[in-house]
XYZ file of C-alpha atoms in Angstrom:
327
model
C 98.720 81.796 108.518
C 96.896 83.407 105.608
C 96.808 87.185 105.822
C 93.298 88.630 105.696
C 93.380 92.395 105.211
C 91.134 94.628 107.332
C 87.983 95.400 105.314
C 87.718 98.904 106.811
C 91.296 99.927 105.975
C 90.285 102.847 103.770
C 88.086 104.302 106.485
C 91.121 104.682 108.772
C 93.319 106.842 106.555
C 93.158 110.257 104.917
C 94.590 110.562 101.414
C 95.906 113.686 99.729
C 96.407 114.300 96.023
C 100.003 114.425 94.834
C 100.246 117.781 93.107
C 98.125 117.836 89.964
C 98.557 114.121 89.298
C 95.767 111.575 89.488
C 97.394 109.876 92.491
C 96.414 110.251 96.128
C 98.840 109.111 98.802
C 98.152 108.362 102.465
C 99.088 111.265 104.700
C 101.560 108.911 106.375
C 103.596 106.474 104.281
C 105.839 103.669 105.513
C 109.536 103.943 104.721
C 111.865 100.954 104.821
C 115.115 102.901 105.248
C 115.828 101.498 108.707
C 114.494 98.398 110.471
C 113.946 96.320 107.336
C 117.400 94.877 106.749
C 118.860 91.527 107.717
C 119.464 92.670 111.294
C 115.727 92.593 112.059
C 113.515 89.485 112.130
C 111.454 89.107 108.972
C 108.486 88.175 111.159
C 108.566 91.642 112.771
C 108.844 93.305 109.382
C 105.831 91.336 108.171
C 103.790 92.386 111.191
C 104.616 96.060 110.602
C 103.768 95.979 106.887
C 100.568 94.061 107.412
C 99.400 96.353 110.193
C 100.276 99.404 108.115
C 98.112 98.203 105.236
C 95.314 97.315 107.652
C 95.392 100.962 108.775
C 95.210 102.312 105.224
C 98.906 102.871 104.528
C 99.078 102.068 100.833
C 102.481 103.596 100.070
C 105.706 101.715 100.835
C 108.885 103.679 100.165
C 112.239 101.998 99.481
C 115.604 102.591 97.830
C 118.202 100.298 96.321
C 120.640 100.601 99.230
C 118.224 100.386 102.153
C 119.168 97.690 104.636
C 121.681 96.874 105.946
C 123.178 95.307 103.940
C 122.408 97.176 100.734
C 119.479 95.639 98.887
C 118.166 93.665 101.840
C 115.163 95.916 102.515
C 113.963 95.350 98.962
C 114.604 91.610 99.258
C 112.656 91.439 102.510
C 109.823 93.529 101.141
C 109.706 91.224 98.123
C 109.274 88.298 100.493
C 106.472 90.122 102.317
C 104.782 90.858 99.016
C 104.999 87.187 98.073
C 103.671 85.913 101.401
C 101.055 88.547 102.260
C 100.501 91.507 99.969
C 100.669 90.076 96.440
C 96.858 89.814 96.069
C 96.654 93.547 96.825
C 99.374 94.754 94.444
C 97.006 97.067 92.581
C 96.049 98.741 95.868
C 99.669 99.591 96.685
C 102.046 102.394 95.745
C 105.593 101.012 95.818
C 108.519 103.342 95.229
C 112.259 102.902 94.998
C 115.241 105.134 94.284
C 118.792 105.135 92.967
C 121.493 107.752 93.220
C 123.679 106.970 96.213
C 126.382 104.303 96.313
C 125.158 100.775 95.667
C 127.964 98.640 94.204
C 131.727 99.132 93.650
C 133.246 100.899 90.700
C 132.364 103.961 88.631
C 128.927 102.667 87.545
C 127.409 101.949 90.969
C 126.760 105.501 92.146
C 125.493 108.847 90.879
C 123.017 109.838 88.217
C 124.214 108.187 85.026
C 121.793 106.410 82.725
C 123.771 103.189 83.125
C 123.589 103.240 86.900
C 119.950 104.288 87.258
C 118.511 101.782 84.811
C 120.729 98.913 85.972
C 119.760 99.684 89.568
C 116.050 99.703 88.739
C 116.365 96.288 87.096
C 118.089 94.957 90.205
C 115.422 96.489 92.477
C 112.648 94.843 90.482
C 114.363 91.468 90.768
C 114.834 91.843 94.523
C 111.195 92.780 95.062
C 109.929 90.254 92.486
C 108.002 92.962 90.656
C 107.373 93.811 87.026
C 107.229 97.538 87.826
C 107.344 100.065 90.638
C 104.832 102.855 90.940
C 107.401 105.618 91.488
C 111.089 105.586 90.538
C 113.191 108.408 91.982
C 116.505 109.964 91.204
C 117.736 109.920 94.796
C 120.085 112.895 94.585
C 121.655 115.496 92.328
C 124.876 114.289 90.711
C 127.121 117.246 89.755
C 129.120 115.006 87.403
C 126.135 113.967 85.264
C 124.013 116.294 83.096
C 120.436 116.575 84.292
C 119.340 115.646 80.778
C 120.983 112.237 81.177
C 119.586 111.571 84.648
C 116.079 112.629 83.693
C 116.292 110.794 80.392
C 116.850 107.606 82.371
C 113.684 108.282 84.410
C 111.775 108.893 81.190
C 113.086 105.615 79.741
C 112.053 103.704 82.869
C 108.496 104.984 82.558
C 108.303 104.358 78.810
C 109.609 100.812 79.319
C 106.814 100.106 81.807
C 109.250 99.535 84.665
C 107.876 102.554 86.570
C 104.526 104.302 86.353
C 105.700 107.696 87.614
C 108.984 109.572 87.962
C 110.167 111.466 91.020
C 113.218 113.248 92.391
C 114.614 113.502 95.900
C 116.648 116.206 97.642
C 116.953 118.587 94.700
C 117.064 122.370 95.203
C 114.269 124.708 94.086
C 116.206 125.866 91.011
C 117.148 122.317 90.058
C 113.560 121.206 90.489
C 112.304 123.986 88.198
C 114.782 122.937 85.532
C 113.829 119.283 85.929
C 110.135 120.026 85.565
C 110.759 121.768 82.245
C 113.050 119.013 80.944
C 110.671 116.211 81.871
C 107.687 117.947 80.340
C 109.692 118.296 77.167
C 110.284 114.539 77.214
C 106.569 113.887 77.752
C 106.973 112.254 81.166
C 106.077 114.877 83.797
C 107.552 114.583 87.253
C 104.954 113.533 89.789
C 106.626 114.180 93.159
C 109.661 115.470 95.049
C 110.948 113.839 98.256
C 112.962 116.213 100.481
C 113.927 116.103 104.133
C 111.637 118.206 106.314
C 110.894 118.574 110.008
C 110.377 121.130 112.768
C 114.178 121.292 112.999
C 114.834 121.252 109.230
C 112.740 123.751 107.286
C 114.779 124.346 104.144
C 111.931 123.488 101.785
C 110.006 126.537 103.022
C 112.631 128.741 101.345
C 111.408 128.288 97.788
C 110.929 124.580 97.145
C 107.317 124.356 98.299
C 106.519 127.367 96.135
C 108.053 125.676 93.091
C 106.196 122.439 93.752
C 102.902 124.229 94.231
C 103.344 126.283 91.076
C 104.438 123.349 88.922
C 101.909 120.858 90.280
C 104.260 118.356 91.934
C 103.507 116.561 95.155
C 105.820 116.745 98.160
C 106.537 113.792 100.446
C 108.899 114.448 103.336
C 111.469 112.042 104.721
C 112.866 112.321 108.262
C 109.855 114.284 109.601
C 110.909 113.132 113.077
C 114.485 114.408 112.584
C 116.029 110.937 112.777
C 114.115 110.212 115.957
C 114.973 113.449 117.788
C 111.331 114.513 117.667
C 110.202 111.550 119.753
C 110.339 110.662 123.425
C 113.625 108.781 122.932
C 115.838 111.754 123.826
C 113.872 113.429 126.608
C 116.390 112.240 129.203
C 119.573 112.251 127.134
C 121.057 109.946 124.508
C 120.178 106.258 125.022
C 122.985 103.808 124.353
C 120.978 102.017 121.666
C 119.642 105.172 119.986
C 120.400 106.313 116.460
C 122.503 109.199 117.804
C 124.724 106.668 119.558
C 124.976 104.130 116.756
C 124.277 105.757 113.366
C 126.300 107.905 111.006
C 123.136 109.767 109.945
C 122.533 111.327 113.370
C 125.708 111.857 115.348
C 126.101 112.278 119.078
C 127.732 115.685 118.484
C 124.519 116.928 116.856
C 122.456 116.190 119.963
C 123.616 119.098 122.084
C 122.194 120.286 125.367
C 120.448 123.123 123.510
C 118.814 120.651 121.123
C 117.640 118.451 123.991
C 116.170 121.500 125.740
C 114.185 122.273 122.591
C 113.001 118.668 122.394
C 111.732 118.819 125.972
C 109.968 122.130 125.360
C 108.299 120.756 122.230
C 107.244 117.703 124.201
C 105.444 119.965 126.650
C 103.543 121.614 123.789
C 102.585 118.189 122.444
C 101.377 117.122 125.876
C 99.067 120.107 126.083
C 97.666 119.074 122.710
C 97.042 115.568 123.975
C 99.658 114.103 121.621
C 103.028 112.440 121.834
C 105.931 114.530 120.536
C 106.162 112.284 117.454
C 102.469 112.728 116.710
C 102.717 116.492 116.956
C 105.835 116.591 114.767
C 104.120 114.563 112.040
C 100.977 116.694 112.194
C 103.146 119.829 111.994
C 104.902 118.547 108.858
C 101.509 117.983 107.224
C 100.020 121.372 108.120
C 100.730 122.862 104.659
C 98.267 121.564 102.019
C 101.125 121.366 99.506
C 102.536 118.487 101.558
C 101.221 115.230 100.146
C 102.588 112.792 102.714
C 105.342 112.126 105.230
C 107.475 108.977 105.337
C 107.951 107.330 108.709
C 109.997 104.367 109.812
C 108.838 101.872 112.415
C 110.656 99.269 114.474
C 107.465 97.776 115.916
C 103.724 97.684 115.394
C 103.281 99.763 118.535
C 105.533 102.518 117.200
C 103.689 102.456 113.871
C 100.314 102.783 115.587
C 101.525 105.623 117.805
C 102.776 107.570 114.789
C 99.556 107.044 112.868
C 97.765 108.477 115.879
C 98.952 111.868 114.598
C 96.052 111.789 112.142
C 93.520 112.208 114.939
C 94.618 115.806 115.476
C 96.132 117.633 112.519
C 94.920 121.158 113.264
C 97.029 123.776 115.037
C 96.032 127.087 116.525
C 98.014 130.154 115.604
C 99.327 130.347 119.163
C 100.567 126.730 119.003
C 102.414 127.313 115.742
C 103.959 130.494 117.101
C 105.125 128.700 120.241
C 106.659 125.897 118.211
C 108.509 128.497 116.132
C 109.803 130.224 119.251
C 111.130 126.949 120.635
C 112.546 125.448 117.447
């Protein structure tokens, strides 16, 4: 069936400027880290992506090794582009990253020029694209000079394979150094993508100040703390949950103290008329220096519930203080 996009899609979303760039991103972006590999039906993935765009989500965030298996999220998204979203390519922001392990041997991991540029070429082939809108260095590589890593981002932009350059999970000091190096190359960094949530506030200790000063946007991944800040864990650890099955959130990390905090936060959300996930997303967006947050979704219903956070973004001082006391 031919996909007909919702004509009122831009009336359903709020967009925020990314730093001092000319780009505005939706407050909530769709990430394809989980749920878009070969283990999930492509039909479900199509439904999620189509519904997201219908609701004004213009930014789709990927990386070379998203799946599983590695590369499959990009392959599946390429198929969705071909079947549904290709006519709207110029309305989309598509990002991908390289930095973590992707293929065997010394050239399939890290921050070398060889790895980053080879990975970008592979990503473009998998997604059937001529360019991505943002290409990220996914992590700091202590074995590669920053000049080499950032030079590869500059080359990608100059070659027309990416429109903007970004970095992910770099410290405040590293980010300051990167900003200066990239400006010297003539390809300013546009955005930084760190982890950030009610339970993980490290970016408040300097990084947000650097980004605000230097004019970079900030887009947070894991704003729901790998699913902890949802109703999934209110009664313990479900057998099919990420804490029970994933290496990114371990069962040992979900202690009784953590679950007590989750339940207390859920009570605050309930008084606000929100789900815990909605409140957690709104909380992560409360600082105007935050451009967007990246969410995952395993179903259209979950996507719609998360986007419901946009209906109430404001917090009272008492609510913020209570959240701080709990978390």
